[in-house]
Short mmCIF file of C-alpha atoms and ligand atoms in Angstrom, two decimals:
data_model
loop_
_atom_site.label_atom_id
_atom_site.label_comp_id
_atom_site.label_asym_id
_atom_site.label_seq_id
_atom_site.Cartn_x
_atom_site.Cartn_y
_atom_site.Cartn_z
CA MET A 1 0.17 0.15 -0.01
CA THR A 2 1.40 4.20 -0.81
CA GLU A 3 0.42 5.66 1.60
CA LEU A 4 -0.33 9.99 0.03
CA THR A 5 1.30 13.11 0.66
CA LEU A 6 1.49 16.20 -0.60
CA ASP A 7 4.77 16.36 -0.53
CA PRO A 8 6.62 16.44 -4.11
CA THR A 9 8.04 12.86 -5.40
CA ASP A 10 10.71 15.00 -7.16
CA TRP A 11 12.09 17.23 -5.29
CA ASP A 12 14.57 18.49 -7.55
CA SER A 13 12.13 19.95 -10.33
CA LEU A 14 10.78 21.26 -7.24
CA ARG A 15 12.82 22.91 -5.97
CA ALA A 16 13.88 24.94 -9.18
CA LEU A 17 10.48 26.09 -9.96
CA GLY A 18 10.39 27.75 -7.20
CA HIS A 19 13.96 29.13 -7.82
CA GLN A 20 12.10 30.33 -11.16
CA MET A 21 8.65 31.83 -9.02
CA VAL A 22 11.79 33.25 -7.36
CA ASP A 23 13.78 35.02 -10.20
CA ASP A 24 10.26 35.37 -11.63
CA MET A 25 8.76 37.82 -9.07
CA LEU A 26 11.96 39.52 -8.16
CA ALA A 27 12.11 40.54 -11.68
CA MET A 28 8.24 41.76 -12.13
CA GLN A 29 9.21 44.33 -9.40
CA ARG A 30 12.46 45.62 -10.53
CA ASP A 31 10.69 46.05 -14.00
CA ILE A 32 7.13 48.01 -12.34
CA THR A 33 8.13 50.76 -13.71
CA ALA A 34 7.83 49.92 -17.29
CA ALA A 35 4.51 48.47 -16.78
CA PRO A 36 1.16 50.02 -16.50
CA ALA A 37 0.20 51.27 -13.52
CA TRP A 38 -3.73 49.05 -13.97
CA ARG A 39 -5.52 47.43 -16.59
CA PRO A 40 -8.91 45.61 -17.51
CA ILE A 41 -9.01 42.28 -16.94
CA PRO A 42 -9.76 40.48 -20.45
CA VAL A 43 -13.63 39.03 -19.56
CA ASP A 44 -12.32 36.19 -21.66
CA VAL A 45 -9.41 36.25 -18.62
CA VAL A 46 -11.67 36.49 -16.25
CA ARG A 47 -13.88 33.16 -18.62
CA ARG A 48 -10.11 30.90 -18.28
CA ILE A 49 -10.72 31.95 -14.43
CA ASP A 50 -14.12 29.88 -14.45
CA GLU A 51 -12.83 25.95 -14.77
CA PRO A 52 -14.62 23.16 -13.14
CA VAL A 53 -13.64 21.86 -9.70
CA PRO A 54 -10.29 20.15 -11.36
CA LEU A 55 -10.78 17.02 -9.57
CA GLN A 56 -7.36 15.46 -11.30
CA PRO A 57 -4.03 16.86 -11.18
CA GLN A 58 -3.16 18.87 -14.01
CA GLY A 59 0.72 19.49 -11.39
CA GLU A 60 2.74 22.01 -9.70
CA ALA A 61 4.28 23.49 -13.81
CA ARG A 62 1.15 24.30 -15.11
CA ALA A 63 -0.26 25.24 -12.23
CA TYR A 64 2.21 27.87 -12.03
CA GLU A 65 1.85 29.09 -15.38
CA ASP A 66 -2.35 29.56 -14.94
CA PHE A 67 -0.37 32.09 -12.51
CA GLN A 68 1.21 33.63 -15.09
CA SER A 69 -1.62 34.34 -17.49
CA LEU A 70 -4.93 34.45 -15.97
CA VAL A 71 -3.57 36.11 -12.45
CA GLN A 72 0.00 38.39 -12.77
CA PRO A 73 -1.20 40.15 -15.38
CA TYR A 74 -3.46 41.82 -14.09
CA PRO A 75 -3.18 42.62 -10.44
CA SER A 76 -4.25 46.50 -8.29
CA GLY A 77 -1.25 48.56 -8.86
CA ASN A 78 -0.02 49.13 -5.69
CA LEU A 79 2.66 47.49 -6.17
CA HIS A 80 3.32 50.53 -9.19
CA PRO A 81 5.54 54.46 -8.49
CA ARG A 82 2.03 55.81 -10.52
CA PHE A 83 -0.53 54.10 -7.69
CA TRP A 84 -2.20 56.65 -5.37
CA GLY A 85 -5.42 55.09 -4.73
CA ARG A 86 -7.38 54.26 -1.60
CA VAL A 87 -4.63 54.00 0.68
CA MET A 88 -2.71 50.67 0.14
CA GLY A 89 1.24 49.92 0.49
CA THR A 90 3.54 48.72 -2.23
CA GLY A 91 4.72 46.47 -0.84
CA SER A 92 8.61 45.35 -1.30
CA PRO A 93 10.86 42.76 -2.27
CA PHE A 94 12.68 41.79 0.84
CA GLY A 95 8.55 41.83 2.42
CA ALA A 96 7.59 38.99 0.12
CA LEU A 97 10.79 36.95 0.71
CA ALA A 98 9.65 37.42 4.23
CA GLU A 99 6.70 36.15 3.27
CA PHE A 100 7.96 32.87 2.27
CA LEU A 101 9.52 32.36 5.31
CA SER A 102 6.76 32.47 7.75
CA ALA A 103 4.46 30.30 5.49
CA SER A 104 7.10 27.89 4.90
CA LEU A 105 7.61 27.50 8.56
CA ASN A 106 4.00 27.73 8.79
CA VAL A 107 3.53 28.22 12.12
CA ASN A 108 0.15 29.03 14.42
CA LEU A 109 0.87 31.81 17.07
CA ALA A 110 -2.63 30.09 18.62
CA SER A 111 -1.22 28.35 21.36
CA ILE A 112 1.83 26.17 21.32
CA GLU A 113 5.38 27.18 22.61
CA CYS A 114 7.19 28.86 19.45
CA SER A 115 9.42 31.82 18.54
CA ALA A 116 7.06 33.19 16.71
CA LEU A 117 5.46 34.25 20.18
CA TYR A 118 8.25 35.95 21.63
CA ILE A 119 9.06 37.27 17.86
CA GLU A 120 5.42 39.04 18.12
CA GLU A 121 5.95 39.84 21.42
CA GLN A 122 9.58 41.99 20.13
CA VAL A 123 7.73 43.51 16.98
CA LEU A 124 5.14 44.81 19.74
CA ARG A 125 7.71 46.10 22.30
CA TRP A 126 8.90 48.04 19.45
CA SER A 127 5.39 49.54 18.28
CA ARG A 128 5.40 50.52 21.56
CA GLU A 129 8.08 52.20 22.38
CA LEU A 130 7.39 53.43 18.78
CA MET A 131 3.45 54.96 19.68
CA GLY A 132 4.61 56.13 23.05
CA PHE A 133 3.00 53.74 24.59
CA PRO A 134 4.37 51.85 28.01
CA ALA A 135 6.05 48.73 28.15
CA SER A 136 3.42 47.05 29.78
CA GLY A 137 1.35 47.57 27.94
CA SER A 138 -0.94 45.18 26.03
CA GLY A 139 -1.23 44.53 22.03
CA VAL A 140 -1.71 42.17 19.25
CA LEU A 141 -1.26 41.60 14.95
CA VAL A 142 -4.25 41.13 12.75
CA SER A 143 -4.89 41.30 9.52
CA GLY A 144 -5.94 44.81 8.97
CA CYS A 145 -7.02 48.65 10.79
CA SER A 146 -11.03 47.16 10.18
CA ILE A 147 -9.84 44.29 12.74
CA ALA A 148 -7.74 46.51 14.92
CA ASN A 149 -10.16 48.96 15.32
CA PHE A 150 -13.26 46.56 15.87
CA ILE A 151 -10.01 44.36 19.18
CA GLY A 152 -10.48 49.05 20.31
CA ILE A 153 -13.97 49.32 20.08
CA ALA A 154 -14.60 46.30 21.67
CA VAL A 155 -11.90 46.33 24.69
CA ALA A 156 -13.74 50.38 25.54
CA ARG A 157 -17.62 49.09 25.46
CA GLU A 158 -16.07 46.43 28.52
CA ALA A 159 -13.79 48.13 30.32
CA VAL A 160 -16.75 51.80 30.32
CA ALA A 161 -20.30 49.32 30.39
CA GLY A 162 -18.78 46.74 32.11
CA ASP A 163 -19.65 42.84 31.89
CA ILE A 164 -21.14 42.57 28.17
CA HIS A 165 -19.22 39.36 26.78
CA ARG A 166 -21.37 38.08 30.03
CA VAL A 167 -24.37 39.45 29.98
CA GLY A 168 -25.28 40.92 26.24
CA VAL A 169 -25.79 43.88 25.21
CA ALA A 170 -29.26 44.32 26.01
CA LYS A 171 -28.05 44.06 29.68
CA ALA A 172 -26.13 47.32 28.80
CA PRO A 173 -26.28 50.68 29.16
CA PRO A 174 -27.92 52.88 25.63
CA LEU A 175 -24.44 53.36 24.53
CA ARG A 176 -22.63 56.57 22.55
CA LEU A 177 -19.14 56.76 20.56
CA TYR A 178 -17.25 59.65 19.30
CA CYS A 179 -15.66 60.52 16.49
CA SER A 180 -15.42 63.24 13.81
CA ASP A 181 -17.49 62.92 10.19
CA GLN A 182 -14.46 61.93 8.51
CA ALA A 183 -13.87 58.71 10.22
CA HIS A 184 -12.85 55.28 8.74
CA MET A 185 -16.09 53.47 7.47
CA SER A 186 -14.64 50.37 9.44
CA VAL A 187 -15.31 52.03 12.88
CA ARG A 188 -19.18 52.15 11.51
CA ARG A 189 -19.09 48.77 10.59
CA ALA A 190 -16.85 47.83 13.77
CA VAL A 191 -20.07 49.33 16.32
CA ALA A 192 -22.74 47.45 14.13
CA LEU A 193 -21.15 43.95 14.72
CA LEU A 194 -20.34 44.96 18.82
CA GLY A 195 -24.52 44.83 18.23
CA LEU A 196 -24.58 48.81 19.21
CA GLY A 197 -26.73 49.96 16.23
CA THR A 198 -24.95 52.38 13.90
CA ASP A 199 -27.29 54.97 15.53
CA ALA A 200 -25.41 54.50 18.69
CA ILE A 201 -22.35 56.82 16.55
CA HIS A 202 -22.10 60.38 17.38
CA TYR A 203 -21.01 61.87 14.02
CA VAL A 204 -19.25 65.03 15.40
CA PRO A 205 -18.56 67.59 11.94
CA SER A 206 -15.33 69.23 11.17
CA ASP A 207 -13.66 72.33 10.75
CA ALA A 208 -11.68 73.66 7.13
CA ASN A 209 -9.48 71.41 7.92
CA TYR A 210 -11.17 68.16 8.40
CA ARG A 211 -10.58 67.71 12.11
CA ILE A 212 -13.08 67.07 14.56
CA SER A 213 -14.96 70.50 16.46
CA VAL A 214 -13.54 69.68 19.65
CA VAL A 215 -16.08 71.92 21.56
CA GLU A 216 -18.83 70.34 19.55
CA LEU A 217 -17.29 67.23 20.56
CA GLU A 218 -17.82 68.29 24.43
CA GLN A 219 -21.60 70.13 23.52
CA ALA A 220 -22.99 66.68 22.18
CA ILE A 221 -21.18 64.02 25.41
CA HIS A 222 -23.26 66.73 28.05
CA ARG A 223 -26.52 66.66 25.91
CA ASP A 224 -26.33 62.99 25.53
CA ARG A 225 -25.42 62.46 28.70
CA ALA A 226 -28.40 64.61 30.28
CA ALA A 227 -30.21 62.58 27.84
CA GLY A 228 -29.80 59.84 29.05
CA TYR A 229 -27.01 58.24 27.37
CA LEU A 230 -23.31 57.20 28.49
CA PRO A 231 -20.66 58.12 26.03
CA PHE A 232 -18.43 55.07 25.89
CA CYS A 233 -15.67 56.07 23.70
CA ILE A 234 -14.18 58.93 20.93
CA VAL A 235 -12.21 58.28 18.33
CA GLY A 236 -9.57 60.69 17.71
CA ASN A 237 -8.26 60.29 13.74
CA ALA A 238 -3.80 60.17 12.90
CA GLY A 239 -4.43 60.44 9.54
CA THR A 240 -8.14 61.18 7.84
CA VAL A 241 -8.62 58.37 4.54
CA GLY A 242 -10.16 61.48 2.78
CA THR A 243 -7.64 64.32 3.64
CA GLY A 244 -5.13 62.93 5.52
CA ALA A 245 -5.62 65.21 8.70
CA ILE A 246 -4.94 64.80 12.64
CA ASP A 247 -7.69 65.55 14.92
CA ASP A 248 -6.20 67.20 18.26
CA LEU A 249 -5.47 64.35 19.58
CA ASN A 250 -4.23 65.83 22.97
CA ALA A 251 -7.95 67.82 22.82
CA LEU A 252 -8.91 65.02 22.26
CA ALA A 253 -6.87 62.71 25.05
CA ASP A 254 -8.29 65.34 27.50
CA VAL A 255 -11.43 65.36 26.58
CA ALA A 256 -11.59 61.75 27.22
CA GLN A 257 -9.99 61.96 30.31
CA ARG A 258 -12.58 64.65 32.17
CA GLU A 259 -16.11 62.43 30.63
CA GLY A 260 -14.09 59.41 31.48
CA ALA A 261 -14.30 58.56 28.27
CA TRP A 262 -12.31 55.08 26.75
CA TYR A 263 -10.07 56.75 23.99
CA HIS A 264 -9.28 55.59 20.76
CA VAL A 265 -6.87 56.36 18.13
CA ASP A 266 -7.04 55.08 14.01
CA GLY A 267 -4.31 55.55 12.94
CA ALA A 268 -4.22 53.11 10.61
CA PHE A 269 -1.69 55.24 8.23
CA GLY A 270 -0.62 58.30 10.44
CA ALA A 271 -0.04 56.70 12.85
CA ILE A 272 4.01 55.75 11.01
CA LEU A 273 4.87 59.78 11.44
CA ALA A 274 5.66 58.03 14.17
CA LEU A 275 8.96 57.29 12.99
CA SER A 276 10.41 60.26 11.73
CA PRO A 277 11.75 62.83 14.21
CA THR A 278 10.29 65.43 11.59
CA LEU A 279 6.96 64.48 11.87
CA LYS A 280 6.42 62.82 15.02
CA PRO A 281 5.15 66.36 16.36
CA GLN A 282 1.95 65.91 14.66
CA LEU A 283 1.06 63.33 16.42
CA ALA A 284 1.46 64.75 19.75
CA GLY A 285 -1.13 63.53 22.12
CA ILE A 286 -1.19 60.16 20.89
CA GLU A 287 0.55 58.23 23.44
CA ARG A 288 -2.55 59.63 25.20
CA ALA A 289 -4.67 57.35 23.65
CA ASP A 290 -5.66 54.23 25.94
CA SER A 291 -5.77 52.11 22.86
CA LEU A 292 -4.30 52.85 19.18
CA ALA A 293 -4.43 51.05 15.85
CA PHE A 294 -2.07 50.97 13.30
CA ASP A 295 -1.38 49.15 9.50
CA TYR A 296 1.99 47.97 8.40
CA HIS A 297 0.66 46.86 5.41
CA LYS A 298 -0.40 50.82 4.09
CA TRP A 299 2.72 53.00 4.96
CA MET A 300 4.96 50.72 6.30
CA HIS A 301 5.21 48.23 3.50
CA VAL A 302 5.40 45.19 5.02
CA PRO A 303 3.12 43.19 2.76
CA TYR A 304 -0.54 42.27 2.99
CA GLY A 305 -1.97 41.62 5.69
CA ALA A 306 -0.45 43.04 8.75
CA ALA A 307 -1.45 45.86 11.99
CA ALA A 308 -1.66 46.06 15.42
CA VAL A 309 -3.55 47.13 17.46
CA LEU A 310 -1.54 49.08 21.28
CA VAL A 311 -3.64 48.72 24.40
CA ARG A 312 -2.93 50.16 27.45
CA GLU A 313 -3.95 48.09 30.14
CA ARG A 314 -3.84 44.42 29.30
CA ALA A 315 -5.89 43.31 32.21
CA GLN A 316 -8.45 45.44 30.28
CA HIS A 317 -7.67 44.34 26.88
CA LEU A 318 -7.95 40.16 28.27
CA ALA A 319 -11.45 41.54 29.26
CA PRO A 320 -14.15 41.07 26.72
CA PHE A 321 -12.01 37.90 25.00
CA LEU A 322 -12.33 35.66 27.91
CA THR A 323 -14.97 34.15 27.38
CA GLY A 324 -14.68 30.95 29.29
CA ALA A 325 -11.81 28.87 29.67
CA SER A 326 -11.85 25.55 26.66
CA SER A 327 -10.41 22.62 28.23
CA TYR A 328 -7.82 21.39 25.66
CA LEU A 329 -6.35 24.51 25.19
CA GLY A 330 -5.14 24.36 28.81
CA THR A 331 -1.97 26.00 29.70
CA THR A 332 1.17 24.00 31.53
CA THR A 333 4.20 25.21 32.53
CA ARG A 334 6.51 23.14 30.97
CA GLY A 335 6.38 21.23 26.82
CA ALA A 336 4.62 22.46 23.38
CA GLU A 337 2.12 23.87 25.45
CA ALA A 338 3.79 25.73 27.75
CA ASP A 339 2.14 29.48 25.27
CA GLN A 340 2.79 32.34 28.60
CA HIS A 341 1.63 34.55 25.74
CA ALA A 342 -2.46 33.73 24.45
CA PHE A 343 -2.92 36.08 21.45
CA HIS A 344 -5.84 34.51 20.78
CA GLU A 345 -7.19 36.41 24.40
CA LEU A 346 -6.51 39.52 22.83
CA GLY A 347 -8.47 38.73 19.50
CA PRO A 348 -11.39 37.38 17.52
CA GLU A 349 -9.12 34.80 16.44
CA LEU A 350 -7.52 31.53 17.23
CA SER A 351 -5.76 30.08 14.59
CA ARG A 352 -3.71 33.04 13.66
CA ASP A 353 -0.49 33.15 11.19
CA PHE A 354 2.60 34.19 11.88
CA ARG A 355 2.30 38.05 10.34
CA ALA A 356 4.46 39.54 12.79
CA LEU A 357 8.09 37.43 10.85
CA LYS A 358 7.79 40.30 7.94
CA VAL A 359 7.58 43.04 10.13
CA TRP A 360 10.46 41.94 12.75
CA MET A 361 12.29 41.05 9.53
CA ALA A 362 11.69 44.86 7.55
CA LEU A 363 12.08 46.53 10.40
CA LYS A 364 15.98 44.74 11.22
CA ALA A 365 17.03 44.37 7.08
CA HIS A 366 15.61 48.29 6.60
CA GLY A 367 15.66 50.15 9.64
CA VAL A 368 12.32 52.19 12.00
CA ALA A 369 15.23 55.85 10.29
CA LEU A 370 14.21 54.76 6.29
CA TYR A 371 10.64 54.25 7.41
CA GLY A 372 10.58 58.19 9.06
CA LYS A 373 12.15 58.97 6.07
CA LEU A 374 10.13 57.54 3.13
CA ALA A 375 7.62 58.89 5.10
CA GLU A 376 9.54 62.13 4.72
CA GLN A 377 9.35 61.51 1.32
CA ASN A 378 6.28 60.89 0.22
CA VAL A 379 4.47 64.19 2.16
CA GLU A 380 6.71 66.23 0.85
CA GLN A 381 5.45 64.85 -3.41
CA ALA A 382 2.13 65.59 -2.13
CA ALA A 383 2.53 69.33 -0.64
CA TYR A 384 4.76 69.15 -4.27
CA LEU A 385 1.70 67.94 -6.05
CA ALA A 386 -0.47 70.48 -4.13
CA THR A 387 2.14 74.03 -5.10
CA ARG A 388 1.28 72.75 -8.85
CA ALA A 389 -2.31 72.20 -8.79
CA LYS A 390 -2.62 75.71 -7.04
CA ALA A 391 -0.41 76.87 -9.78
CA HIS A 392 -1.70 75.22 -12.40
CA PRO A 393 -4.81 77.35 -14.62
CA ARG A 394 -6.38 74.32 -15.18
CA LEU A 395 -6.66 72.66 -11.72
CA GLU A 396 -8.35 73.51 -8.42
CA LEU A 397 -6.38 72.40 -5.56
CA MET A 398 -9.68 71.50 -3.15
CA ALA A 399 -8.53 70.48 0.02
CA PRO A 400 -6.29 71.44 2.80
CA ALA A 401 -3.22 68.72 2.36
CA PRO A 402 -1.24 68.65 5.15
CA MET A 403 -0.12 64.83 4.71
CA ASN A 404 0.31 62.47 1.70
CA ILE A 405 -2.99 62.89 1.24
CA VAL A 406 -3.95 65.51 -2.22
CA CYS A 407 -7.38 66.01 -2.86
CA LEU A 408 -7.81 67.31 -6.70
CA ARG A 409 -10.19 68.45 -10.17
CA TYR A 410 -9.70 69.60 -13.48
CA VAL A 411 -11.76 72.84 -13.84
CA HIS A 412 -12.69 74.64 -16.73
CA ALA A 413 -14.25 78.44 -17.59
CA GLY A 414 -17.93 78.45 -16.93
CA MET A 415 -18.43 74.83 -15.75
CA SER A 416 -19.43 73.89 -12.53
CA GLY A 417 -21.44 71.12 -10.33
CA ASP A 418 -22.40 68.54 -11.62
CA ALA A 419 -21.09 68.73 -15.66
CA LEU A 420 -17.70 68.91 -14.08
CA ASP A 421 -17.97 66.09 -11.13
CA ARG A 422 -19.17 64.01 -14.78
CA VAL A 423 -15.46 65.81 -16.55
CA ASN A 424 -13.15 64.90 -13.86
CA GLU A 425 -14.78 61.03 -13.71
CA GLU A 426 -14.35 60.46 -16.50
CA ILE A 427 -10.83 62.00 -16.06
CA LEU A 428 -9.74 59.79 -13.08
CA VAL A 429 -11.36 56.69 -15.13
CA ARG A 430 -9.54 57.56 -17.84
CA LEU A 431 -6.31 57.48 -16.86
CA GLN A 432 -6.55 54.35 -14.76
CA GLU A 433 -8.03 52.24 -17.93
CA GLN A 434 -4.64 54.33 -20.27
CA GLY A 435 -2.62 52.50 -16.76
CA ILE A 436 -1.43 56.36 -16.86
CA ALA A 437 -1.70 56.45 -12.97
CA VAL A 438 -4.26 54.69 -10.39
CA PRO A 439 -5.70 57.52 -7.98
CA THR A 440 -9.47 57.55 -7.29
CA ARG A 441 -12.12 58.96 -6.18
CA HIS A 442 -13.20 61.61 -2.89
CA ARG A 443 -16.44 63.90 -2.35
CA ILE A 444 -15.35 67.47 -0.99
CA ARG A 445 -18.90 68.78 -0.13
CA GLY A 446 -20.11 67.32 -2.17
CA GLN A 447 -17.87 67.62 -5.58
CA PHE A 448 -16.34 64.84 -7.16
CA ALA A 449 -12.30 65.26 -6.44
CA ILE A 450 -9.40 63.44 -7.66
CA ARG A 451 -7.53 61.95 -4.31
CA VAL A 452 -4.56 60.94 -4.55
CA ALA A 453 -3.50 58.98 -1.18
CA ILE A 454 0.66 59.01 -1.86
CA THR A 455 1.45 55.61 0.19
CA ASN A 456 4.66 54.77 -1.83
CA HIS A 457 7.75 54.25 -1.86
CA ARG A 458 8.32 54.17 -5.68
CA THR A 459 7.03 57.68 -6.13
CA ARG A 460 9.17 60.23 -7.95
CA ARG A 461 8.70 64.08 -8.52
CA GLU A 462 7.94 62.49 -12.18
CA ASP A 463 5.54 60.16 -11.92
CA LEU A 464 3.22 63.41 -10.07
CA ASP A 465 3.93 65.81 -13.20
CA ALA A 466 2.72 62.87 -15.24
CA LEU A 467 -0.17 63.12 -13.40
CA VAL A 468 -0.74 66.75 -14.55
CA GLU A 469 0.20 65.76 -17.22
CA GLY A 470 -2.46 63.75 -18.10
CA ILE A 471 -5.32 65.09 -16.27
CA VAL A 472 -5.28 68.67 -17.86
CA GLU A 473 -4.83 66.89 -21.67
CA ILE A 474 -8.05 64.81 -20.19
CA GLY A 475 -8.95 67.11 -19.15
CA ARG A 476 -8.88 68.25 -22.52
CA GLN A 477 -10.08 65.55 -24.81
CA VAL A 478 -12.55 64.96 -22.32
CA VAL A 479 -14.39 69.05 -22.11
CA LEU A 480 -13.13 69.22 -26.48
CA GLY A 481 -14.94 65.70 -26.83
CA GLY A 482 -18.16 66.21 -25.60
CA ALA A 483 -17.55 62.95 -23.91
CA VAL A 484 -19.08 63.48 -20.80
CA GLU A 485 -22.85 62.36 -22.40
CA ALA A 486 -21.13 58.87 -22.04
CA VAL A 487 -20.02 58.73 -17.63
CA PRO A 488 -23.00 56.42 -16.50
CA ALA A 489 -24.26 58.84 -14.10
C1 PLP B 1 -7.18 51.36 5.14
C2 PLP B 1 -7.81 52.93 6.87
C3 PLP B 1 -8.57 51.48 7.80
C4 PLP B 1 -8.96 50.57 7.94
O1 PLP B 1 -7.49 49.79 7.73
P1 PLP B 1 -7.29 48.22 6.43
O2 PLP B 1 -6.09 47.22 6.69
O3 PLP B 1 -8.12 48.27 5.19
O4 PLP B 1 -8.07 47.24 7.13
C5 PLP B 1 -9.16 52.59 8.75
N1 PLP B 1 -8.79 53.85 8.64
C6 PLP B 1 -7.92 54.46 8.21
C7 PLP B 1 -8.28 55.59 8.51
C8 PLP B 1 -7.58 53.69 7.27
O5 PLP B 1 -6.88 54.08 6.49
#
């Protein structure tokens, strides 16, 4: 009887294929500038992906060929120097190799004592130090800032309202969470998933610089308290997704302290400013947060997904997740089950991948100072683009650009309102479809904006010049050609 395995029968040929993959992927990243910033997926390719379930093997080599023809040519574009869509990290060649190492070890950081647990703890220790959190604090690595925000708000709910994990939200006082109208949608989703209902969010207006109005926040809290609500959490923005605004993080800490509310900061990409000595002062007050969420996969370019939530007090971090011991997860002091870290008690996941490795290796290989300089470079590039937009007769800068995000649009004499919105939407789509660049959209006070978020270590000033030229040239064609009628509403 032959017993089966997934190991190769011929290790040499798999090794050759693996070497080929490494060569191909490094070449792809080396030559990325020559590729289009983005390209649509042909219908034929989408059809070819839709194959019957592969009951019989096609072999590793053919699976890789299919990757080369169906997958690799149509990426989202965020490796490209002219990708500035949403907020996306560029990744790095070394990061991809680190990902291979962690997949090879295939550690599950659930509950077996192993080196990986100490690496994650070390990454968290470094992160606490960089963000100004106490060494005694807690934290956990998760897949993204959405989950990190979710954990922060879950901890907030438990810390302020009591035993919610046991008695349920129905027995909780009516809770209210406060954030600015610029807060990321993941805050809204977290509140919904935590059973509070999105009506529990009090959106506080932001000012002309898209920072939360602290005066209106305080008034809202007092009104809500008088009406019988329990203000349990204030979420501060360290970098709004729309324009990169940073709330007055010290003022929010003061309000939270006075009101006995939890203070959570969403620093998805903006918290990375802490790695730059010159930009760090903009985050003043972030170190006073009770919990802080941020991504390694955006502005630190660690491959997706990698984020962290830091929580000041370990006991508070544990509280919502201590839902009762399981007899098979007992901890001992010796042997493989002697895991003292219990990361699975700090979030919803039990099986957890070794994402800490790629963060640890990236920090060691490149050093924190370089990450700070790369952030500075992007901030300078954004200021350059904002200056060009202000100076150009065909462009309008639509919002302050205090960090790395620039919202602009094409303008044409005598054109405004919906017509101008449609022109700019058409410009945006053509920039993408022609592979020139990938900004994405935003609405600034009701008007359509082309939004350029520079979290990209490959971007050069010439790339921003190419964007300006592209917008102006396509804008001219769109207006002249009257093509705006063709844009779907
Ligand atoms: C991207 C982002 C998030 C969500 O992070 P993910 O890693 O995409 O889950 C939350 N807040 C802000 C401000 C963001 O930019």
